[in-house]
Amino acid sequence: MRILIAEDAIVSRRLLQQCLQQWGYDVVVASNGAEAWQLFSAGDAHFPIVISDWMMPEMDGLDLIRRIRASSGSNYVYTILLTAKSEREDVVAGMEAGADDFLRKPFDREELRVRLRAGERIIQLEQTLAAQNRELRQRVEEVETFAYTASHDLQTPLRTFGSYAQLLLADYGKVLDEEGRELCEEILEDALHMKTLLDSLLEYSRIGREPTPAVEVDVKTVLDWVLHDLRPEIAETGATVQVPEGLPRVVYPEGRLTQIFGNLMSNALKFNEAGKPVVKVCCDEAAQVYRFTVQDNGIGIAPEHADRIFNIFERLHTRDTYPGTGAGLTIVKKIVEFHGGEIGVTSTPGEGSAFWFTVPKAGERPCSD
Ligand code: ADP
């Protein structure tokens, strides 16, 4: 394992170097913080462990460690601060700068050896975790590519099924008996349903794959569009929708925010059995996020199903009772999480549900979709 030493005192530097080399480490030495930073940031070699003196000319150990932490790429760097300072305040300052460990000067060989072992254990754990993460990310990408390709490529043969069933009905409808016609109609209906499922799957796998730029959006305007689109449902159910004043502007892909509110509002109107739906939108502001809630007085969700409903094609009712595919909330969850937010639901069966999601404030946001 490679270790970078930053130490301006020649004797201490030599001693350290000798010890580490005896124990089989690959040692690189720097005679001050600036030189160590140059070696570190050149990127020619990765240093999993850095041992740095605190007091050095040009750049001290704290500054060096702070820079290492700020630049930290994907590999963790275990840093040990070598110092004669041992007051409580010094320990706090060193750890705050990002040091993992302390070693008092003049250092004791045995203590150094066990502290290095502890560092190596942490680095090994971190490397194992990083490798597992890489593998997981690769698997997720494979599954997403599969979902995208499958849902894309299955569209064409499916269209052919539907068209042939339509042709059969149109051209041979009179030749077929009633059972034959019914079977053709069922094929047609199932082909249409399957098309809706594939469209949802394609939509799901597109999130994060095709860029949709984040812009400054007025949430009130988005809600106006959503309510405009939902006018038929609102009129049919006699619903009341309450939208508060003073909604914020957020930085988000406009279409994606419309999709989120559209889905939550449409569900709030749909899953309602008795009386007229009352749907309320709220917005709470926290330090780093806005939290939006869409609350309804509908059928509610039993607590044991609260997680399930976010899984793709998972529905709690048949299509005859409530139409839908069961993909809406999965798509909403993926959009929200892709943009650095969280989503959840609180609900009382028979009384209603409140779906909430968060949007990071501008500056806290990770990226466009
Ligand atoms: P869909 O609306 O197409 O069924 P969703 O993914 O949007 O699919 O919702 C999944 C399931 O979650 C729904 O089938 C329903 O059982 C439940 N659900 C969603 N929203 C509500 C709500 N506002 N009230 C009660 N149940 C809901």
Tab-separated table of C-alpha atoms and ligand atoms in Angstrom:
chain	number	residue	atom	x	y	z
A	1	MET	CA	0.000	0.000	0.000
A	2	ARG	CA	1.256	3.470	-0.875
A	3	ILE	CA	1.704	6.126	1.837
A	4	LEU	CA	2.439	9.813	1.422
A	5	ILE	CA	4.382	11.458	4.258
A	6	ALA	CA	4.367	15.216	4.698
A	7	GLU	CA	6.929	16.212	7.322
A	8	ASP	CA	9.381	19.119	7.355
A	9	ALA	CA	11.592	17.814	10.195
A	10	ILE	CA	14.277	15.698	8.527
A	11	VAL	CA	14.908	13.296	11.418
A	12	SER	CA	11.261	12.553	12.020
A	13	ARG	CA	10.683	12.171	8.261
A	14	ARG	CA	13.560	9.691	7.881
A	15	LEU	CA	12.447	7.685	10.908
A	16	LEU	CA	8.916	7.451	9.598
A	17	GLN	CA	10.108	6.498	6.141
A	18	GLN	CA	12.372	3.747	7.509
A	19	CYS	CA	9.643	2.242	9.689
A	20	LEU	CA	7.083	2.227	6.915
A	21	GLN	CA	9.490	0.768	4.383
A	22	GLN	CA	10.467	-1.959	6.840
A	23	TRP	CA	6.813	-2.912	7.124
A	24	GLY	CA	6.542	-3.183	3.348
A	25	TYR	CA	4.774	0.078	2.492
A	26	ASP	CA	5.520	1.974	-0.690
A	27	VAL	CA	6.530	5.377	0.729
A	28	VAL	CA	6.619	8.787	-0.967
A	29	VAL	CA	7.968	11.723	1.066
A	30	ALA	CA	7.362	15.463	0.905
A	31	SER	CA	9.212	18.038	2.988
A	32	ASN	CA	6.178	20.339	3.447
A	33	GLY	CA	2.435	20.562	2.892
A	34	ALA	CA	2.650	22.350	-0.462
A	35	GLU	CA	4.964	19.702	-1.898
A	36	ALA	CA	2.715	16.938	-0.541
A	37	TRP	CA	-0.332	18.601	-2.105
A	38	GLN	CA	1.479	18.841	-5.435
A	39	LEU	CA	2.306	15.111	-5.342
A	40	PHE	CA	-1.204	14.247	-4.229
A	41	SER	CA	-3.086	16.409	-6.721
A	42	ALA	CA	-0.856	15.517	-9.689
A	43	GLY	CA	-2.899	12.322	-9.770
A	44	ASP	CA	0.017	10.198	-11.041
A	45	ALA	CA	-0.351	7.902	-8.061
A	46	HIS	CA	-3.151	7.225	-5.621
A	47	PHE	CA	-2.265	7.540	-1.925
A	48	PRO	CA	-4.721	5.577	0.219
A	49	ILE	CA	-2.935	6.803	3.376
A	50	VAL	CA	-1.471	10.236	4.091
A	51	ILE	CA	0.528	10.932	7.258
A	52	SER	CA	1.018	14.622	7.761
A	53	ASP	CA	2.768	16.770	10.310
A	54	TRP	CA	0.574	19.636	11.583
A	55	MET	CA	3.041	22.541	11.762
A	56	MET	CA	4.857	22.979	8.442
A	57	PRO	CA	5.976	25.965	6.382
A	58	GLU	CA	4.006	27.048	3.290
A	59	MET	CA	1.022	24.775	3.887
A	60	ASP	CA	0.255	23.242	7.258
A	61	GLY	CA	-1.171	19.775	7.879
A	62	LEU	CA	-4.734	20.994	8.468
A	63	ASP	CA	-4.779	22.854	5.188
A	64	LEU	CA	-3.367	19.826	3.392
A	65	ILE	CA	-6.006	17.525	4.885
A	66	ARG	CA	-8.794	19.980	4.095
A	67	ARG	CA	-7.664	20.088	0.465
A	68	ILE	CA	-7.450	16.305	0.285
A	69	ARG	CA	-10.998	16.009	1.640
A	70	ALA	CA	-12.376	18.664	-0.708
A	71	SER	CA	-10.772	17.016	-3.731
A	72	SER	CA	-11.710	13.519	-2.645
A	73	GLY	CA	-12.534	11.526	-5.732
A	74	SER	CA	-14.081	8.115	-5.595
A	75	ASN	CA	-11.311	6.640	-3.420
A	76	TYR	CA	-11.206	7.341	0.280
A	77	VAL	CA	-7.945	8.708	1.698
A	78	TYR	CA	-7.138	7.827	5.307
A	79	THR	CA	-5.322	10.715	6.941
A	80	ILE	CA	-3.238	10.655	10.116
A	81	LEU	CA	-2.173	13.922	11.678
A	82	LEU	CA	1.241	13.849	13.301
A	83	THR	CA	1.519	16.432	16.026
A	84	ALA	CA	2.901	17.528	19.341
A	85	LYS	CA	-0.455	19.220	19.992
A	86	SER	CA	-2.753	17.083	22.076
A	87	GLU	CA	-5.130	19.508	23.774
A	88	ARG	CA	-8.838	18.793	23.404
A	89	GLU	CA	-9.238	21.863	21.108
A	90	ASP	CA	-6.397	20.620	18.900
A	91	VAL	CA	-7.970	17.202	18.521
A	92	VAL	CA	-11.302	18.831	17.612
A	93	ALA	CA	-9.660	21.194	15.092
A	94	GLY	CA	-7.743	18.308	13.478
A	95	MET	CA	-10.776	16.073	13.213
A	96	GLU	CA	-12.915	18.943	11.909
A	97	ALA	CA	-10.411	19.490	9.145
A	98	GLY	CA	-11.020	15.872	8.146
A	99	ALA	CA	-8.219	13.908	9.833
A	100	ASP	CA	-9.082	10.312	10.628
A	101	ASP	CA	-6.528	9.806	13.352
A	102	PHE	CA	-3.857	11.444	15.509
A	103	LEU	CA	-0.342	10.384	16.354
A	104	ARG	CA	1.578	12.182	19.021
A	105	LYS	CA	5.142	13.321	18.317
A	106	PRO	CA	7.691	11.844	18.891
A	107	PHE	CA	5.798	8.858	17.546
A	108	ASP	CA	5.922	5.394	19.025
A	109	ARG	CA	6.623	2.604	16.485
A	110	GLU	CA	4.121	0.139	17.895
A	111	GLU	CA	1.394	2.761	18.122
A	112	LEU	CA	2.048	3.793	14.537
A	113	ARG	CA	1.867	0.162	13.402
A	114	VAL	CA	-1.534	-0.525	15.012
A	115	ARG	CA	-2.973	2.787	13.861
A	116	LEU	CA	-1.918	2.043	10.299
A	117	ARG	CA	-3.566	-1.359	10.543
A	118	ALA	CA	-6.805	0.289	11.634
A	119	GLY	CA	-6.518	2.653	8.649
A	120	GLU	CA	-5.916	-0.240	6.279
A	121	ARG	CA	-9.007	-2.025	7.581
A	122	ILE	CA	-11.121	1.048	6.880
A	123	ILE	CA	-9.642	1.460	3.419
A	124	GLN	CA	-10.278	-2.178	2.620
A	125	LEU	CA	-13.892	-1.887	3.762
A	126	GLU	CA	-14.288	1.254	1.712
A	127	GLN	CA	-12.781	-0.433	-1.359
A	128	THR	CA	-15.075	-3.445	-0.980
A	129	LEU	CA	-18.061	-1.125	-0.640
A	130	ALA	CA	-16.991	0.902	-3.676
A	131	ALA	CA	-16.585	-2.276	-5.751
A	132	GLN	CA	-20.022	-3.500	-4.668
A	133	ASN	CA	-21.513	-0.112	-5.519
A	134	ARG	CA	-19.942	-0.185	-8.970
A	135	GLU	CA	-21.323	-3.652	-9.562
A	136	LEU	CA	-24.776	-2.664	-8.332
A	137	ARG	CA	-24.792	0.441	-10.503
A	138	GLN	CA	-23.817	-1.679	-13.491
A	139	ARG	CA	-26.618	-4.161	-12.742
A	140	VAL	CA	-29.169	-1.352	-12.413
A	141	GLU	CA	-28.015	0.093	-15.727
A	142	GLU	CA	-28.340	-3.323	-17.368
A	143	VAL	CA	-31.871	-3.780	-16.039
A	144	GLU	CA	-32.843	-0.255	-17.142
A	145	THR	CA	-31.396	-0.796	-20.606
A	146	PHE	CA	-33.255	-4.091	-20.807
A	147	ALA	CA	-36.542	-2.434	-19.780
A	148	TYR	CA	-35.989	0.336	-22.304
A	149	THR	CA	-35.090	-2.000	-25.196
A	150	ALA	CA	-37.806	-4.531	-24.399
A	151	SER	CA	-40.557	-1.940	-24.079
A	152	HIS	CA	-39.343	-0.202	-27.216
A	153	ASP	CA	-38.927	-3.312	-29.396
A	154	LEU	CA	-42.156	-4.971	-28.306
A	155	GLN	CA	-44.219	-2.030	-29.574
A	156	THR	CA	-44.007	-3.025	-33.251
A	157	PRO	CA	-45.225	-6.661	-33.031
A	158	LEU	CA	-47.898	-5.509	-30.588
A	159	ARG	CA	-49.163	-2.930	-33.058
A	160	THR	CA	-49.366	-5.726	-35.655
A	161	PHE	CA	-51.504	-7.903	-33.305
A	162	GLY	CA	-53.881	-5.033	-32.715
A	163	SER	CA	-54.123	-4.116	-36.391
A	164	TYR	CA	-54.763	-7.745	-37.431
A	165	ALA	CA	-57.473	-8.156	-34.816
A	166	GLN	CA	-59.060	-4.933	-36.106
A	167	LEU	CA	-58.815	-6.192	-39.708
A	168	LEU	CA	-60.346	-9.520	-38.734
A	169	LEU	CA	-63.278	-7.755	-37.168
A	170	ALA	CA	-63.698	-5.365	-40.084
A	171	ASP	CA	-63.243	-7.821	-42.981
A	172	TYR	CA	-64.399	-11.127	-41.495
A	173	GLY	CA	-66.746	-9.935	-38.778
A	174	LYS	CA	-69.750	-11.215	-40.685
A	175	VAL	CA	-68.189	-14.655	-41.301
A	176	LEU	CA	-67.263	-15.157	-37.621
A	177	ASP	CA	-69.850	-16.329	-35.138
A	178	GLU	CA	-70.459	-14.351	-31.960
A	179	GLU	CA	-67.785	-16.198	-29.977
A	180	GLY	CA	-65.225	-15.515	-32.747
A	181	ARG	CA	-66.050	-11.815	-32.693
A	182	GLU	CA	-65.821	-11.684	-28.917
A	183	LEU	CA	-62.398	-13.357	-29.028
A	184	CYS	CA	-61.177	-10.809	-31.592
A	185	GLU	CA	-62.472	-7.981	-29.413
A	186	GLU	CA	-60.641	-9.422	-26.428
A	187	ILE	CA	-57.391	-9.623	-28.397
A	188	LEU	CA	-57.877	-6.005	-29.414
A	189	GLU	CA	-58.618	-4.899	-25.858
A	190	ASP	CA	-55.633	-6.790	-24.419
A	191	ALA	CA	-53.339	-5.415	-27.145
A	192	LEU	CA	-54.448	-1.902	-26.215
A	193	HIS	CA	-53.877	-2.584	-22.502
A	194	MET	CA	-50.455	-4.059	-23.221
A	195	LYS	CA	-49.604	-0.983	-25.274
A	196	THR	CA	-50.466	1.210	-22.272
A	197	LEU	CA	-48.235	-0.962	-20.042
A	198	LEU	CA	-45.348	-0.813	-22.513
A	199	ASP	CA	-45.757	2.957	-22.907
A	200	SER	CA	-45.511	3.293	-19.112
A	201	LEU	CA	-42.434	1.077	-18.977
A	202	LEU	CA	-40.818	3.085	-21.757
A	203	GLU	CA	-41.668	6.319	-19.969
A	204	TYR	CA	-40.199	4.903	-16.754
A	205	SER	CA	-36.923	3.868	-18.396
A	206	ARG	CA	-36.622	7.244	-20.159
A	207	ILE	CA	-36.288	9.137	-16.860
A	208	GLY	CA	-32.645	10.115	-16.540
A	209	ARG	CA	-31.804	8.654	-19.955
A	210	GLU	CA	-33.048	11.453	-22.210
A	211	PRO	CA	-32.209	14.999	-21.110
A	212	THR	CA	-34.996	17.323	-19.988
A	213	PRO	CA	-33.471	20.620	-18.843
A	214	ALA	CA	-34.171	22.064	-15.415
A	215	VAL	CA	-35.551	25.612	-15.627
A	216	GLU	CA	-37.076	28.041	-13.188
A	217	VAL	CA	-40.710	27.025	-12.869
A	218	ASP	CA	-43.627	28.697	-11.151
A	219	VAL	CA	-45.399	25.874	-9.282
A	220	LYS	CA	-48.707	27.764	-9.483
A	221	THR	CA	-48.502	27.803	-13.298
A	222	VAL	CA	-47.756	24.065	-13.349
A	223	LEU	CA	-50.791	23.404	-11.143
A	224	ASP	CA	-52.968	25.583	-13.402
A	225	TRP	CA	-52.012	23.402	-16.403
A	226	VAL	CA	-52.625	20.217	-14.441
A	227	LEU	CA	-56.064	21.417	-13.322
A	228	HIS	CA	-56.853	22.496	-16.875
A	229	ASP	CA	-56.071	18.965	-18.104
A	230	LEU	CA	-58.143	17.439	-15.324
A	231	ARG	CA	-61.219	19.603	-15.996
A	232	PRO	CA	-63.342	16.643	-17.253
A	233	GLU	CA	-62.588	14.554	-14.115
A	234	ILE	CA	-63.187	17.525	-11.819
A	235	ALA	CA	-66.517	18.307	-13.519
A	236	GLU	CA	-67.600	14.662	-13.548
A	237	THR	CA	-66.886	14.066	-9.860
A	238	GLY	CA	-67.894	17.545	-8.647
A	239	ALA	CA	-64.545	17.785	-6.881
A	240	THR	CA	-63.234	20.788	-4.971
A	241	VAL	CA	-59.539	21.513	-5.442
A	242	GLN	CA	-57.740	23.896	-3.083
A	243	VAL	CA	-54.426	25.401	-4.140
A	244	PRO	CA	-52.732	27.797	-1.676
A	245	GLU	CA	-51.444	31.276	-2.439
A	246	GLY	CA	-47.747	32.067	-2.511
A	247	LEU	CA	-46.447	28.848	-4.085
A	248	PRO	CA	-42.701	29.082	-4.793
A	249	ARG	CA	-40.715	29.026	-7.982
A	250	VAL	CA	-38.453	25.984	-8.208
A	251	VAL	CA	-35.716	24.850	-10.560
A	252	TYR	CA	-36.935	21.644	-12.187
A	253	PRO	CA	-37.720	20.163	-15.601
A	254	GLU	CA	-41.155	21.681	-16.214
A	255	GLY	CA	-42.645	18.597	-17.870
A	256	ARG	CA	-41.496	16.368	-15.031
A	257	LEU	CA	-43.078	18.561	-12.355
A	258	THR	CA	-46.292	18.557	-14.383
A	259	GLN	CA	-46.128	14.747	-14.524
A	260	ILE	CA	-45.703	14.488	-10.739
A	261	PHE	CA	-48.591	16.787	-9.859
A	262	GLY	CA	-50.705	15.404	-12.724
A	263	ASN	CA	-50.396	11.857	-11.433
A	264	LEU	CA	-50.952	12.668	-7.776
A	265	MET	CA	-53.937	14.936	-8.493
A	266	SER	CA	-55.510	12.463	-10.895
A	267	ASN	CA	-55.168	9.649	-8.314
A	268	ALA	CA	-56.630	11.919	-5.642
A	269	LEU	CA	-59.719	12.429	-7.827
A	270	LYS	CA	-59.919	8.805	-8.967
A	271	PHE	CA	-59.598	6.844	-5.726
A	272	ASN	CA	-62.680	8.272	-4.104
A	273	GLU	CA	-65.821	6.290	-3.427
A	274	ALA	CA	-68.346	8.320	-1.560
A	275	GLY	CA	-69.288	11.937	-2.043
A	276	LYS	CA	-67.312	14.639	-3.761
A	277	PRO	CA	-63.530	14.571	-3.722
A	278	VAL	CA	-61.838	17.361	-1.822
A	279	VAL	CA	-58.211	17.728	-2.890
A	280	LYS	CA	-55.808	20.091	-1.116
A	281	VAL	CA	-52.334	21.049	-2.220
A	282	CYS	CA	-49.917	22.342	0.449
A	283	CYS	CA	-46.342	23.530	0.390
A	284	ASP	CA	-43.997	23.598	3.397
A	285	GLU	CA	-40.587	25.174	3.264
A	286	ALA	CA	-37.617	23.608	5.061
A	287	ALA	CA	-33.980	24.753	5.034
A	288	GLN	CA	-32.990	22.901	1.869
A	289	VAL	CA	-36.214	21.646	0.312
A	290	TYR	CA	-39.811	22.483	-0.500
A	291	ARG	CA	-42.215	19.786	0.565
A	292	PHE	CA	-45.425	19.548	-1.467
A	293	THR	CA	-48.442	17.532	-0.347
A	294	VAL	CA	-51.492	16.443	-2.301
A	295	GLN	CA	-54.153	15.470	0.187
A	296	ASP	CA	-57.492	13.821	-0.564
A	297	ASN	CA	-60.574	12.529	1.255
A	298	GLY	CA	-60.660	9.303	-0.752
A	299	ILE	CA	-60.592	5.579	-0.003
A	300	GLY	CA	-57.171	5.690	1.674
A	301	ILE	CA	-54.494	2.985	1.768
A	302	ALA	CA	-53.940	0.342	4.432
A	303	PRO	CA	-50.536	0.839	6.123
A	304	GLU	CA	-49.267	-2.554	4.921
A	305	HIS	CA	-49.696	-1.416	1.282
A	306	ALA	CA	-48.073	1.995	1.652
A	307	ASP	CA	-44.714	0.832	0.201
A	308	ARG	CA	-46.123	-1.631	-2.335
A	309	ILE	CA	-47.997	0.999	-4.326
A	310	PHE	CA	-44.691	2.549	-5.465
A	311	ASN	CA	-43.668	-0.722	-7.194
A	312	ILE	CA	-44.235	-0.932	-10.922
A	313	PHE	CA	-47.616	-2.347	-12.029
A	314	GLU	CA	-48.612	-2.848	-8.398
A	315	ARG	CA	-52.301	-2.013	-7.867
A	316	LEU	CA	-54.641	-2.573	-4.967
A	317	HIS	CA	-57.771	-2.846	-7.131
A	318	THR	CA	-58.894	-4.410	-10.388
A	319	ARG	CA	-59.056	-2.352	-13.560
A	320	ASP	CA	-62.833	-2.675	-13.525
A	321	THR	CA	-63.052	-0.961	-10.135
A	322	TYR	CA	-60.527	1.809	-10.881
A	323	PRO	CA	-58.890	2.142	-14.312
A	324	GLY	CA	-55.092	2.414	-14.534
A	325	THR	CA	-51.849	0.538	-15.057
A	326	GLY	CA	-50.148	0.805	-11.667
A	327	ALA	CA	-47.113	2.553	-13.159
A	328	GLY	CA	-47.946	6.166	-12.271
A	329	LEU	CA	-46.517	6.276	-8.755
A	330	THR	CA	-43.405	4.326	-9.812
A	331	ILE	CA	-42.718	6.936	-12.485
A	332	VAL	CA	-43.369	9.765	-10.016
A	333	LYS	CA	-41.014	8.188	-7.452
A	334	LYS	CA	-38.248	7.796	-10.013
A	335	ILE	CA	-38.581	11.421	-11.155
A	336	VAL	CA	-38.613	12.745	-7.575
A	337	GLU	CA	-35.592	10.694	-6.482
A	338	PHE	CA	-33.655	11.385	-9.669
A	339	HIS	CA	-33.958	15.087	-8.845
A	340	GLY	CA	-32.679	14.660	-5.309
A	341	GLY	CA	-36.048	14.498	-3.534
A	342	GLU	CA	-38.027	12.045	-1.456
A	343	ILE	CA	-41.590	10.826	-1.693
A	344	GLY	CA	-44.002	9.168	0.702
A	345	VAL	CA	-47.597	8.785	1.785
A	346	THR	CA	-49.572	8.969	4.982
A	347	SER	CA	-53.057	7.587	4.893
A	348	THR	CA	-56.041	6.395	6.896
A	349	PRO	CA	-58.212	3.820	5.127
A	350	GLY	CA	-61.671	5.228	4.548
A	351	GLU	CA	-60.611	8.784	5.355
A	352	GLY	CA	-58.045	9.799	2.762
A	353	SER	CA	-54.390	9.974	1.784
A	354	ALA	CA	-51.682	12.608	1.703
A	355	PHE	CA	-48.942	12.038	-0.857
A	356	TRP	CA	-45.904	14.259	-0.266
A	357	PHE	CA	-42.689	14.820	-2.178
A	358	THR	CA	-39.708	17.134	-1.811
A	359	VAL	CA	-37.942	19.390	-4.286
A	360	PRO	CA	-34.453	20.642	-3.411
A	361	LYS	CA	-34.179	24.417	-3.434
A	362	ALA	CA	-32.162	25.973	-6.246
A	363	GLY	CA	-28.466	25.460	-5.550
A	364	GLU	CA	-29.129	22.221	-3.652
A	365	ARG	CA	-30.267	20.470	-6.801
A	366	PRO	CA	-28.122	17.771	-8.342
A	367	CYS	CA	-28.889	17.850	-12.068
A	368	SER	CA	-31.235	18.041	-15.014
A	369	ASP	CA	-33.090	14.944	-16.067
B	1	ADP	P1	-52.802	3.590	-11.116
B	1	ADP	O1	-53.399	4.889	-10.680
B	1	ADP	O2	-52.631	3.463	-12.578
B	1	ADP	O3	-53.457	2.393	-10.485
B	1	ADP	P2	-50.500	4.361	-9.528
B	1	ADP	O4	-49.115	3.847	-9.612
B	1	ADP	O5	-50.706	5.808	-9.713
B	1	ADP	O6	-51.303	3.525	-10.587
B	1	ADP	O7	-51.086	3.915	-8.130
B	1	ADP	C1	-50.841	2.602	-7.656
B	1	ADP	C2	-51.935	2.190	-6.674
B	1	ADP	O8	-51.830	2.975	-5.486
B	1	ADP	C3	-53.343	2.437	-7.177
B	1	ADP	O9	-53.805	1.393	-7.990
B	1	ADP	C4	-54.111	2.560	-5.870
B	1	ADP	O10	-54.384	1.277	-5.382
B	1	ADP	C5	-53.111	3.211	-4.936
B	1	ADP	N1	-53.320	4.687	-4.872
B	1	ADP	C6	-52.640	5.640	-5.526
B	1	ADP	N2	-53.073	6.876	-5.205
B	1	ADP	C7	-54.063	6.707	-4.317
B	1	ADP	C8	-54.923	7.588	-3.583
B	1	ADP	N3	-54.833	8.937	-3.719
B	1	ADP	N4	-55.829	7.043	-2.742
B	1	ADP	C9	-55.913	5.709	-2.566
B	1	ADP	N5	-55.140	4.810	-3.224
B	1	ADP	C10	-54.223	5.295	-4.093
